[in-house]
XYZ file of C-alpha atoms in Angstrom:
743
model
C -11.973 39.130 -32.534
C -10.335 41.196 -34.590
C -7.179 39.281 -35.159
C -4.151 40.806 -34.070
C -0.987 40.624 -35.418
C 2.399 41.926 -34.465
C 5.400 42.187 -36.493
C 9.041 42.224 -35.455
C 11.904 42.458 -37.770
C 15.290 41.812 -36.991
C 18.275 41.431 -39.579
C 20.988 38.706 -39.592
C 23.854 41.233 -39.372
C 24.691 41.158 -43.160
C 26.656 44.223 -44.114
C 24.446 44.241 -47.665
C 26.326 46.225 -50.708
C 24.806 46.601 -53.728
C 23.976 43.968 -56.362
C 26.966 42.510 -57.621
C 26.679 43.207 -61.875
C 30.130 41.706 -62.711
C 31.647 42.615 -66.139
C 34.178 40.452 -67.988
C 36.472 41.962 -70.347
C 37.948 40.615 -73.192
C 40.920 42.597 -73.894
C 43.250 42.233 -76.949
C 46.400 43.527 -74.940
C 48.073 42.041 -72.457
C 50.235 43.525 -69.974
C 53.517 41.771 -69.809
C 53.990 43.194 -66.075
C 51.166 41.131 -65.135
C 51.911 37.519 -63.854
C 49.554 34.610 -64.754
C 48.661 34.571 -61.013
C 47.646 38.312 -60.805
C 43.894 38.157 -61.060
C 41.655 41.033 -61.253
C 40.473 42.636 -58.114
C 36.907 43.145 -56.734
C 36.122 45.994 -58.426
C 34.803 43.411 -60.871
C 36.792 45.780 -63.813
C 39.829 44.884 -65.504
C 41.225 46.194 -68.219
C 44.078 44.542 -70.049
C 46.054 46.877 -72.070
C 49.364 46.033 -73.779
C 51.750 48.987 -74.403
C 54.195 46.914 -75.893
C 54.017 48.453 -79.584
C 56.177 45.248 -81.065
C 52.270 43.905 -81.295
C 50.834 46.334 -82.928
C 51.282 44.691 -86.497
C 49.306 41.349 -85.019
C 45.591 40.787 -85.608
C 43.381 42.654 -83.307
C 40.315 42.346 -81.828
C 37.591 44.276 -83.410
C 36.587 46.219 -79.782
C 39.304 46.585 -76.865
C 36.802 45.948 -73.785
C 34.251 43.020 -73.957
C 31.617 42.576 -71.189
C 29.654 39.680 -70.407
C 27.621 38.481 -67.763
C 26.778 34.916 -66.576
C 23.497 33.919 -64.713
C 23.958 30.765 -62.750
C 20.974 29.085 -63.837
C 22.975 28.387 -67.031
C 23.899 24.714 -66.753
C 27.503 25.119 -65.926
C 29.065 22.650 -63.758
C 31.693 24.749 -61.558
C 33.764 23.677 -58.574
C 35.129 26.407 -57.001
C 38.161 26.748 -54.482
C 39.170 30.296 -52.901
C 41.977 31.791 -54.721
C 41.886 35.813 -53.303
C 39.885 37.343 -51.142
C 36.541 37.479 -52.580
C 37.269 35.794 -55.737
C 36.888 31.869 -56.616
C 38.496 30.205 -59.761
C 37.732 27.306 -61.317
C 40.077 24.477 -63.176
C 37.502 22.230 -64.628
C 35.521 22.195 -66.423
C 36.088 25.183 -68.151
C 33.953 27.087 -70.786
C 35.170 26.504 -74.346
C 35.735 28.728 -77.614
C 34.944 28.012 -81.000
C 37.968 27.978 -83.265
C 35.746 29.834 -86.107
C 34.109 32.718 -84.103
C 35.014 34.561 -80.618
C 32.033 33.258 -78.587
C 32.987 31.630 -75.136
C 30.180 28.851 -74.656
C 28.889 27.597 -71.303
C 27.782 24.213 -70.402
C 27.037 21.579 -67.899
C 26.012 23.929 -65.055
C 24.479 22.907 -61.455
C 23.439 25.203 -59.102
C 25.529 23.743 -55.733
C 26.776 26.797 -53.875
C 26.485 26.227 -50.405
C 28.225 29.258 -49.262
C 26.133 32.397 -48.501
C 29.445 34.527 -47.464
C 28.745 37.755 -49.463
C 32.581 37.912 -50.359
C 32.594 34.499 -51.867
C 31.533 34.576 -55.099
C 32.097 32.448 -58.498
C 34.960 33.615 -61.003
C 35.638 31.497 -64.031
C 39.349 32.471 -65.669
C 39.578 31.344 -69.078
C 42.727 31.856 -71.063
C 41.848 32.317 -74.773
C 44.818 31.833 -77.292
C 44.819 33.427 -80.856
C 46.247 31.062 -83.672
C 47.665 30.730 -85.932
C 51.017 30.286 -84.232
C 52.655 33.598 -85.754
C 50.211 35.558 -84.287
C 49.826 33.612 -81.023
C 48.598 35.655 -78.209
C 46.756 34.743 -75.020
C 43.974 36.647 -73.574
C 43.158 35.955 -70.010
C 39.416 36.502 -69.169
C 37.650 36.195 -66.101
C 34.051 35.143 -66.074
C 32.012 36.479 -62.686
C 28.921 34.410 -62.107
C 26.060 36.375 -60.647
C 23.534 35.202 -58.536
C 19.688 35.429 -58.760
C 17.197 35.228 -55.966
C 15.675 31.884 -56.831
C 15.596 29.916 -53.690
C 13.015 30.432 -50.821
C 14.285 30.042 -46.981
C 13.435 26.679 -45.794
C 12.639 25.780 -42.592
C 12.716 21.750 -42.032
C 10.965 20.942 -40.267
C 8.406 23.894 -40.575
C 7.034 23.557 -37.207
C 9.009 23.737 -33.563
C 7.992 22.774 -30.561
C 9.724 24.155 -27.391
C 9.098 23.519 -23.536
C 9.492 26.393 -21.404
C 8.937 26.683 -17.403
C 6.494 29.011 -16.239
C 9.004 29.903 -13.760
C 11.579 31.094 -16.931
C 13.067 34.959 -16.079
C 12.676 37.160 -18.706
C 15.153 37.529 -21.290
C 15.268 34.152 -20.895
C 14.684 31.789 -23.870
C 15.926 29.264 -26.592
C 17.620 29.132 -29.780
C 15.396 28.736 -32.813
C 16.128 26.701 -35.949
C 18.011 28.571 -38.599
C 16.364 28.186 -42.264
C 18.414 27.150 -45.290
C 19.037 29.520 -48.333
C 21.017 28.619 -51.138
C 21.636 31.718 -52.213
C 24.382 34.032 -51.992
C 24.835 37.555 -50.206
C 21.800 39.520 -49.919
C 19.580 36.857 -51.644
C 20.036 34.829 -48.526
C 18.527 35.158 -45.450
C 18.691 38.796 -44.190
C 16.072 39.147 -41.597
C 13.412 37.753 -39.155
C 10.163 38.651 -38.427
C 8.073 37.623 -35.263
C 4.266 37.245 -35.616
C 2.079 36.814 -33.215
C -1.828 36.781 -33.855
C -3.121 36.344 -30.530
C -2.460 38.837 -28.111
C -2.130 36.470 -25.163
C 0.978 34.876 -26.740
C 2.609 38.425 -27.377
C 4.916 37.430 -24.657
C 8.315 36.894 -26.767
C 10.890 39.079 -28.799
C 13.259 38.029 -31.678
C 17.266 38.605 -30.603
C 20.105 37.824 -33.113
C 23.562 36.837 -31.812
C 26.504 36.930 -33.829
C 28.625 34.211 -32.740
C 32.769 34.139 -32.478
C 32.497 32.258 -35.901
C 30.714 34.939 -37.835
C 27.652 32.727 -37.839
C 24.132 33.965 -36.739
C 22.094 32.714 -33.939
C 18.621 33.575 -33.317
C 16.789 33.386 -30.208
C 13.494 33.893 -28.957
C 13.239 35.137 -25.554
C 10.520 36.256 -23.143
C 9.510 39.881 -22.909
C 6.555 39.032 -19.911
C 6.112 36.042 -17.455
C 4.671 32.833 -18.486
C 1.681 31.659 -16.655
C 0.524 28.054 -17.227
C -2.292 28.067 -15.100
C -3.298 31.112 -17.498
C -2.014 29.692 -20.740
C -0.506 26.334 -21.255
C 0.616 26.566 -24.598
C 1.556 29.833 -27.015
C 1.947 29.937 -30.631
C 3.992 32.310 -32.912
C 5.515 32.786 -36.468
C 8.919 33.615 -37.071
C 9.285 34.668 -41.083
C 12.979 34.520 -42.605
C 13.206 36.567 -45.740
C 15.713 36.928 -48.037
C 16.872 40.685 -49.551
C 15.807 39.871 -53.062
C 13.230 41.623 -55.039
C 10.962 40.435 -54.633
C 11.536 38.957 -51.187
C 11.341 35.144 -50.302
C 10.129 34.158 -47.531
C 10.133 31.111 -45.026
C 7.897 30.578 -42.033
C 8.590 28.537 -38.936
C 5.630 27.628 -36.708
C 6.688 27.694 -33.351
C 4.480 26.189 -29.998
C 5.950 27.064 -26.560
C 4.493 24.369 -23.928
C 4.153 26.034 -20.870
C 5.733 23.633 -18.119
C 4.140 23.734 -14.749
C 6.020 25.212 -11.626
C 4.810 24.931 -8.159
C 4.100 28.568 -8.206
C 0.145 27.813 -6.721
C -0.501 26.916 -3.233
C -3.430 24.911 -2.595
C -6.828 26.378 -1.592
C -9.565 25.551 0.525
C -12.983 25.880 -0.401
C -13.936 26.847 2.975
C -11.122 28.371 5.518
C -13.498 26.961 8.545
C -15.825 24.132 8.586
C -18.438 23.779 11.317
C -19.881 20.177 11.773
C -21.603 17.962 14.358
C -20.903 14.624 14.994
C -22.686 12.223 17.428
C -20.731 10.544 20.028
C -20.127 6.925 19.460
C -19.926 7.183 15.790
C -18.311 3.953 14.608
C -15.005 4.189 13.714
C -14.201 4.745 9.995
C -17.563 6.732 9.274
C -16.459 10.081 6.973
C -17.617 13.117 9.126
C -16.452 15.889 6.648
C -14.577 16.045 3.606
C -12.331 19.107 3.050
C -11.237 19.968 0.013
C -8.250 22.238 -1.444
C -7.470 22.844 -5.020
C -3.986 23.665 -6.730
C -4.094 25.456 -10.237
C -0.567 23.637 -10.592
C -0.313 20.773 -12.398
C 0.887 17.168 -12.516
C 2.609 16.443 -9.142
C 2.852 20.508 -8.294
C -0.797 20.298 -8.038
C -1.397 16.550 -6.208
C -2.606 17.912 -2.574
C -1.891 16.017 0.285
C -3.993 16.686 3.606
C -2.808 16.064 6.852
C -3.627 17.133 10.581
C -1.599 20.311 11.815
C 1.473 18.726 14.945
C -0.975 20.420 17.419
C -3.990 18.552 16.377
C -2.538 15.088 15.978
C -1.614 15.478 19.578
C -4.535 16.341 20.656
C -7.085 14.676 18.412
C -4.938 11.986 16.592
C -6.416 9.171 18.638
C -10.225 10.687 17.758
C -10.017 11.682 14.264
C -7.926 10.971 11.202
C -7.887 12.394 7.691
C -7.277 10.701 4.508
C -3.675 12.324 2.800
C -5.527 12.301 -0.649
C -9.232 12.470 -0.512
C -9.283 15.024 2.351
C -11.968 12.663 4.060
C -11.957 13.325 7.593
C -13.222 10.059 9.578
C -13.461 8.549 12.905
C -10.753 7.023 14.380
C -11.513 6.309 18.142
C -14.349 6.455 20.502
C -16.006 9.574 20.757
C -17.312 10.830 23.963
C -18.814 13.934 24.610
C -18.644 13.723 28.671
C -14.535 13.575 27.843
C -14.693 15.582 24.795
C -17.281 18.188 23.763
C -15.501 20.349 20.944
C -12.690 19.675 18.896
C -10.582 22.466 16.868
C -9.257 20.238 13.949
C -6.579 22.020 11.996
C -6.207 20.239 8.367
C -3.366 21.338 6.361
C -3.475 20.937 2.468
C -0.025 20.873 1.136
C 1.655 20.358 -2.416
C 5.310 20.132 -3.358
C 5.604 23.778 -2.190
C 5.730 25.611 0.994
C 4.319 26.930 3.207
C 1.159 24.540 3.886
C -2.008 25.754 3.868
C -4.399 25.276 6.688
C -8.455 25.113 7.347
C -10.303 24.838 10.720
C -12.686 22.496 11.620
C -14.943 23.036 14.250
C -16.074 19.561 15.714
C -19.276 19.738 18.237
C -19.652 16.564 19.839
C -23.849 15.902 19.987
C -24.913 14.240 23.019
C -26.299 10.531 23.254
C -27.688 9.056 26.152
C -25.028 6.499 26.425
C -24.260 7.428 30.582
C -26.170 5.587 32.802
C -26.940 7.900 35.861
C -24.179 7.783 38.663
C -24.901 7.308 42.430
C -22.685 8.328 45.551
C -23.500 7.613 48.937
C -22.603 8.924 52.078
C -23.250 7.374 55.529
C -21.954 7.802 59.232
C -19.971 5.222 58.983
C -16.097 5.997 59.560
C -14.700 3.087 57.098
C -17.420 2.110 54.575
C -19.386 4.612 53.118
C -21.321 2.019 51.258
C -22.799 0.804 54.333
C -24.618 2.394 57.471
C -25.367 0.716 60.459
C -28.716 1.117 62.359
C -29.300 -0.133 66.101
C -31.899 -2.706 65.978
C -35.288 -1.850 67.163
C -34.423 1.806 66.197
C -37.673 4.114 65.504
C -38.976 5.078 62.247
C -37.618 8.163 60.602
C -33.812 7.582 61.651
C -31.298 8.757 59.262
C -29.492 6.067 57.249
C -27.799 7.426 54.490
C -27.438 10.281 51.804
C -27.707 10.075 48.316
C -26.451 12.149 45.662
C -27.067 11.462 41.895
C -25.529 12.567 38.752
C -25.490 12.181 35.013
C -22.889 13.021 32.329
C -25.101 13.354 29.742
C -26.338 16.810 28.649
C -30.001 17.782 28.331
C -32.835 15.901 28.647
C -30.694 13.055 28.711
C -28.783 14.017 32.192
C -32.030 14.455 34.332
C -33.003 11.511 36.218
C -35.011 10.177 39.385
C -34.167 8.085 42.265
C -36.231 5.463 44.149
C -35.897 2.209 46.267
C -37.088 -1.174 44.771
C -38.483 -3.776 47.286
C -38.543 -1.415 50.417
C -39.741 -2.867 53.569
C -37.876 -1.014 56.503
C -36.616 1.751 54.598
C -37.427 4.770 52.309
C -35.945 7.836 50.492
C -36.596 11.584 51.457
C -35.934 13.770 48.645
C -33.957 16.748 49.851
C -32.953 18.937 46.725
C -32.589 18.457 43.364
C -30.908 15.247 42.708
C -30.239 14.841 46.504
C -31.813 12.438 49.005
C -31.609 10.989 52.144
C -32.143 7.581 53.138
C -34.462 6.870 56.379
C -36.070 4.071 58.276
C -39.646 3.363 57.628
C -40.331 0.638 60.776
C -38.146 -0.931 63.674
C -36.048 -3.474 62.569
C -35.672 -6.876 64.264
C -32.029 -7.800 63.175
C -32.154 -11.327 64.327
C -35.037 -11.934 61.842
C -33.412 -10.129 59.287
C -29.677 -10.380 59.707
C -27.650 -8.526 57.049
C -30.559 -7.337 54.879
C -29.333 -5.567 51.554
C -31.435 -3.161 49.483
C -30.482 -1.777 45.839
C -31.213 2.142 44.903
C -32.219 1.598 41.259
C -34.302 3.006 38.886
C -32.697 6.161 37.919
C -34.677 7.649 35.206
C -35.717 11.181 34.335
C -37.584 13.625 36.141
C -40.968 12.600 34.275
C -42.865 10.883 37.136
C -45.436 8.371 36.549
C -47.641 6.204 38.744
C -46.107 3.261 40.891
C -42.738 5.265 41.203
C -41.733 4.191 37.603
C -39.894 6.966 35.706
C -38.153 7.289 32.241
C -35.987 9.794 30.061
C -36.409 10.933 26.846
C -32.921 9.172 25.860
C -34.039 6.187 23.350
C -33.580 3.839 25.154
C -33.627 5.100 28.742
C -30.447 4.274 30.935
C -31.002 2.342 34.155
C -28.415 2.381 37.254
C -28.732 0.227 40.349
C -26.356 0.661 43.124
C -26.055 -2.069 46.067
C -26.319 -0.258 49.268
C -25.718 -2.474 52.438
C -27.636 -1.507 56.090
C -26.128 -3.433 58.851
C -28.373 -4.075 61.931
C -26.203 -3.563 65.482
C -26.857 -6.518 67.519
C -27.680 -7.028 71.099
C -26.796 -10.335 72.712
C -29.912 -11.941 73.033
C -29.171 -15.284 71.195
C -27.259 -18.458 72.584
C -24.680 -20.386 70.318
C -25.996 -23.291 68.346
C -24.162 -26.190 67.566
C -24.806 -27.869 64.276
C -25.273 -31.176 65.718
C -26.170 -32.038 69.213
C -23.847 -35.449 69.128
C -20.638 -35.680 66.966
C -19.215 -39.023 65.918
C -15.629 -39.352 64.356
C -13.176 -42.372 63.622
C -9.844 -41.931 64.436
C -6.901 -44.433 63.449
C -5.006 -45.737 66.015
C -1.455 -43.943 66.029
C -2.517 -40.696 64.824
C 0.188 -38.173 65.354
C -0.293 -35.095 67.953
C -1.603 -31.944 67.123
C -2.860 -33.519 63.758
C -6.726 -32.716 63.578
C -9.482 -35.600 63.826
C -12.601 -33.767 63.914
C -13.928 -30.313 64.246
C -17.584 -29.156 66.038
C -19.323 -26.206 64.747
C -21.429 -23.440 66.517
C -23.037 -20.583 65.265
C -24.551 -17.529 66.842
C -27.155 -15.056 64.830
C -26.131 -12.167 66.944
C -23.221 -10.137 65.117
C -19.766 -8.930 66.408
C -18.595 -10.041 69.971
C -21.924 -11.482 70.506
C -21.473 -13.877 67.917
C -18.161 -14.853 68.505
C -18.015 -18.353 69.803
C -14.982 -19.964 72.058
C -14.885 -23.615 72.350
C -13.607 -25.963 75.492
C -14.093 -29.661 77.049
C -15.566 -30.225 80.042
C -14.112 -31.630 82.871
C -13.874 -35.432 81.899
C -10.279 -35.043 80.542
C -10.443 -37.009 77.289
C -7.169 -38.064 75.379
C -8.000 -34.757 73.223
C -7.677 -31.355 73.139
C -9.981 -28.490 71.043
C -8.944 -25.529 69.673
C -10.997 -22.566 71.158
C -11.279 -20.647 68.086
C -12.094 -23.089 65.429
C -13.461 -25.969 67.236
C -10.745 -28.342 66.068
C -10.167 -31.692 68.099
C -6.644 -33.290 68.164
C -5.513 -36.460 69.962
C -3.015 -35.758 72.989
C -1.390 -38.815 73.111
C -1.282 -41.875 70.784
C -4.337 -43.939 70.429
C -4.004 -47.843 70.543
C -6.370 -49.483 69.016
C -5.914 -53.010 71.204
C -5.890 -50.480 74.443
C -8.960 -48.227 74.045
C -11.778 -48.412 70.850
C -14.103 -45.668 71.892
C -14.109 -42.365 73.499
C -17.128 -40.134 74.533
C -16.891 -36.549 76.003
C -18.551 -33.022 76.126
C -17.947 -30.008 74.170
C -19.137 -26.469 75.183
C -19.177 -23.689 73.072
C -19.940 -19.642 74.501
C -20.058 -16.110 72.957
C -18.501 -13.046 74.254
C -21.357 -11.164 75.081
C -21.914 -9.590 78.544
C -23.354 -11.937 79.961
C -21.828 -14.758 77.809
C -24.126 -17.389 76.667
C -23.087 -20.907 75.803
C -24.293 -24.554 74.438
C -23.007 -27.948 74.541
C -22.885 -31.202 72.471
C -21.288 -34.876 72.906
C -18.675 -36.011 71.083
C -18.064 -40.014 70.279
C -14.552 -41.279 69.132
C -14.428 -44.516 67.344
C -10.740 -45.846 67.385
C -9.551 -47.500 64.044
C -7.444 -50.221 63.464
C -4.178 -49.095 61.544
C -2.074 -50.876 58.865
C 1.144 -50.904 60.816
C 2.821 -54.246 59.431
C 4.188 -54.385 56.189
C 4.165 -57.446 53.723
C 6.935 -59.960 54.569
C 8.773 -62.126 52.312
C 9.649 -65.751 53.065
C 13.401 -65.321 51.787
C 15.271 -61.979 50.988
C 16.129 -63.426 47.337
C 14.013 -66.000 45.367
C 16.155 -67.657 42.412
C 14.188 -69.801 39.598
C 15.652 -71.628 36.562
C 13.832 -72.110 32.897
C 15.224 -73.058 29.884
C 15.591 -70.895 26.765
C 13.117 -70.929 23.777
C 10.077 -71.896 26.239
C 6.691 -70.561 24.844
C 5.763 -67.331 26.268
C 3.234 -67.741 29.132
C 5.768 -70.189 30.743
C 6.080 -70.439 34.212
C 9.022 -69.214 36.323
C 7.931 -69.341 39.513
C 6.052 -67.956 42.765
C 7.145 -65.273 45.515
C 5.849 -66.464 48.771
C 4.892 -64.025 51.871
C 5.164 -65.059 55.398
C 1.931 -66.469 56.779
C 0.759 -64.200 58.909
C 0.660 -61.473 56.058
C -0.969 -63.732 53.387
C -4.403 -62.749 54.431
C -3.624 -58.733 53.129
C -4.550 -57.268 49.904
C -1.097 -57.356 48.229
C -0.328 -56.123 44.808
C 3.081 -56.564 43.424
C 5.157 -54.298 41.260
C 6.333 -53.491 38.879
C 3.501 -53.665 36.439
C 5.072 -54.361 33.381
C 8.739 -55.679 32.528
C 10.051 -56.494 29.074
C 11.029 -60.230 29.347
C 8.186 -61.156 32.277
C 5.169 -60.445 33.801
C 3.850 -60.728 37.461
C 0.514 -61.290 38.514
C -0.437 -58.789 40.917
C -2.748 -60.927 43.008
C -0.763 -64.028 43.505
C 2.832 -63.048 42.584
C 3.343 -65.871 39.814
C 6.052 -65.254 37.410
C 5.571 -65.696 34.063
C 7.584 -65.306 30.582
C 6.243 -62.780 27.920
C 8.679 -63.300 25.529
C 11.005 -66.442 24.266
C 14.072 -65.945 26.322
C 17.721 -66.708 24.184
C 20.356 -67.933 26.637
C 23.188 -66.809 24.054
C 21.843 -63.127 24.887
C 21.417 -63.078 28.222
C 21.699 -66.166 30.483
C 20.513 -64.419 33.613
C 17.769 -61.966 34.574
C 17.525 -59.883 38.180
C 14.400 -58.539 39.283
C 13.582 -56.349 41.895
C 10.051 -56.776 42.989
C 7.842 -55.174 45.249
C 4.673 -56.246 47.325
C 2.181 -53.514 47.856
C -1.001 -53.411 50.757
C -3.745 -51.475 49.781
C -4.741 -50.621 53.011
C -5.380 -46.344 53.857
C -1.555 -46.322 54.766
C 0.208 -48.210 51.885
C 3.214 -50.350 53.572
C 5.502 -52.168 50.662
C 8.231 -54.601 50.385
C 10.763 -55.437 48.442
C 12.788 -58.569 47.105
C 15.251 -59.831 44.555
C 14.256 -62.471 41.857
C 17.186 -64.104 39.844
C 15.919 -65.854 36.534
C 18.550 -68.166 35.236
C 18.401 -69.344 31.498
C 19.184 -72.870 30.627
C 21.392 -73.795 27.506
C 19.515 -75.581 24.502
C 21.307 -76.925 21.618
C 19.795 -73.975 19.218
C 22.839 -72.616 17.304
C 24.914 -74.503 14.678
C 28.426 -74.153 14.524
C 29.649 -71.197 12.381
C 33.155 -71.176 10.658
C 35.385 -68.118 11.525
C 38.023 -69.135 8.812
C 37.459 -68.961 6.079
C 34.658 -66.614 6.390
C 32.646 -67.971 3.466
C 31.159 -71.094 2.866
C 33.123 -71.621 -0.270
C 37.254 -70.995 0.042
C 39.977 -71.449 -2.749
C 43.375 -72.497 -1.224
C 46.507 -72.682 -3.320
C 48.993 -75.410 -2.873
C 52.596 -75.594 -3.671
C 54.553 -78.011 -5.598
C 55.684 -80.561 -4.564
C 53.053 -81.517 -2.148
C 54.406 -83.593 0.856
C 52.142 -86.119 2.594
C 51.299 -85.099 6.121
C 51.615 -81.071 5.555
C 49.097 -79.022 6.997
C 47.310 -77.000 4.197
C 45.246 -74.953 5.983
C 43.672 -74.492 9.518
C 39.774 -74.182 9.754
C 38.145 -72.617 12.610
C 34.133 -72.635 13.960
C 32.760 -71.656 16.902
C 29.170 -72.239 18.538
C 27.407 -70.190 20.510
C 25.580 -72.806 22.824
C 27.110 -73.762 26.213
C 28.978 -76.628 27.678
C 28.666 -80.174 24.996
C 25.944 -77.925 23.067
C 29.109 -75.944 22.099
C 31.710 -78.468 21.614
C 32.573 -78.244 17.725
C 34.109 -81.400 15.829
C 35.016 -81.258 12.730
C 34.722 -83.807 9.751
C 34.914 -84.353 6.026
C 32.472 -84.694 3.933
């Protein structure tokens, strides 16, 4: 490719003049009207004329005007300071003169000029004296130091990197560094040049701005729009040149890094997707990956996927889309019979707006996941799932109407209907999917009672021998429905008792109205023909019978000592016309009742026992009245912390050692309970007195310890009480009587 270069030059705003040639004159005359501080102006030519004739006899210079040029690369050390506009003077060091000649010598000069203002230049003021004293005269010389172009504009560093957003406006730019050139005036930097080698980088221009302080600021500004997606970096060169001959040049390599801005919307690879998903696909299955690309970089180029709000509301329970990958996944149970087609709108968004969308059409493919359904209509007014047929009906009578349906599509939705284990009924095909159930032979209800048949084997329309059918689903699905046929009854059967003789035991004193026995009769007929009513024959026993349930209850208190057995007859009849009946015998045995509770010989028992006896020591017996001793009696409570009671004999024994000092009396409430069907209980109070034993030594109360010190005053008189000792004994009576001895 041919190299492309574009040059642009700007100048830094200097008002360039001609190169300064400074003439230094040594005059042999002095203008007495000029003061010492009246230096030459910036025309660089000064004539020192002395019009006073009184000096004409003095020695004179060979020539009136001297001209000298001193270039600054001579090693003269100059320390300049402003004196007048456009002038500098130097005080130290100074050039020196030789006494024997008229030469001015320059020494020790270093180039240390940091001021590049064209109006600032270096002037050296030298006073030359003429000796001897009788000829004394001062000649004032001005030496102007001329600059040469011996410095190159230098960028440090020579590379400059600037970031710029691709959304930057035209004429927007940035300031570039200013090069350093120690030369003065035109020998300093006078202009800049922009070099563009690649046409794709030709988007900038140089612009110089003079600031209020007189300095120059150089900017690189946009001339055409940036686009990071086309080119993310631009490289140009800025050349700074001075005004010297030949001109020196310094190069700054500028790299503009284009920052991304969100100026590109995501773009889907496809705007419409058509996919098929089989119903019942497992949750989490990826059914599609939508892909949108964004030319932006970084966060601006990150694409996030989501469903449109309408899609989320309608299908958010069935599908979900991964926020980052764009994977469309199955979220819930997909049922073609509920939803056959889904229109999903997927949004792709970056950090900008508006979002881009793509449409996904999801066709739900059928799976043979629905068994055929059956609905049955009959002439019954209440239960449509049951039909009623009179017994002894002729063959071909209508029983019910069957309608089949399969929610699946295609061959999966075709079916056939048949009866299995049929003896009295058959199906008659009416239309596609519709059948009539009819009788195939007369029915005897008393032989069949309630008979149920199942409509089953709902397969496809492919018929094979033995009425076995199958569809092309894999696997085929079968549905079964129970259909009840009730055979209407004729009252041609008597009630039958389940026993011809009933024997019951009744406890004496049974309360009135409490059932003591139940008889039961059944009738194989149905309806009112099978409804049985019970009654008692005319013997009028002390019992009554519930006409509906057959429960027998006493009408008076039965006394075992008065009557021990009662026999009577019961009748069961149906409600048919005419009514049919049956009889049975009932025998009631009266049982003796436990109607007397245990009786203690005394209301309160009192026993005495010494303390500290070993466990199992006998305390005493609880005696019952002689008439109750033959009863099976148990004693309660079963557990006491200090005592235990033999549940058979009522003997009370100790469980632990007894300590009278802790408790000298124990009161126990004891109950005697008989173990007949009706439990009767009597209770009594048992008082156990604990007798004392001398089992506790005396204990001193004062002094409280076994060793005590008593301080006695002096003098100690005989018979005087020096201390009172106190001791106690926890035992009782003599066992607790304390005596004191001195050992």
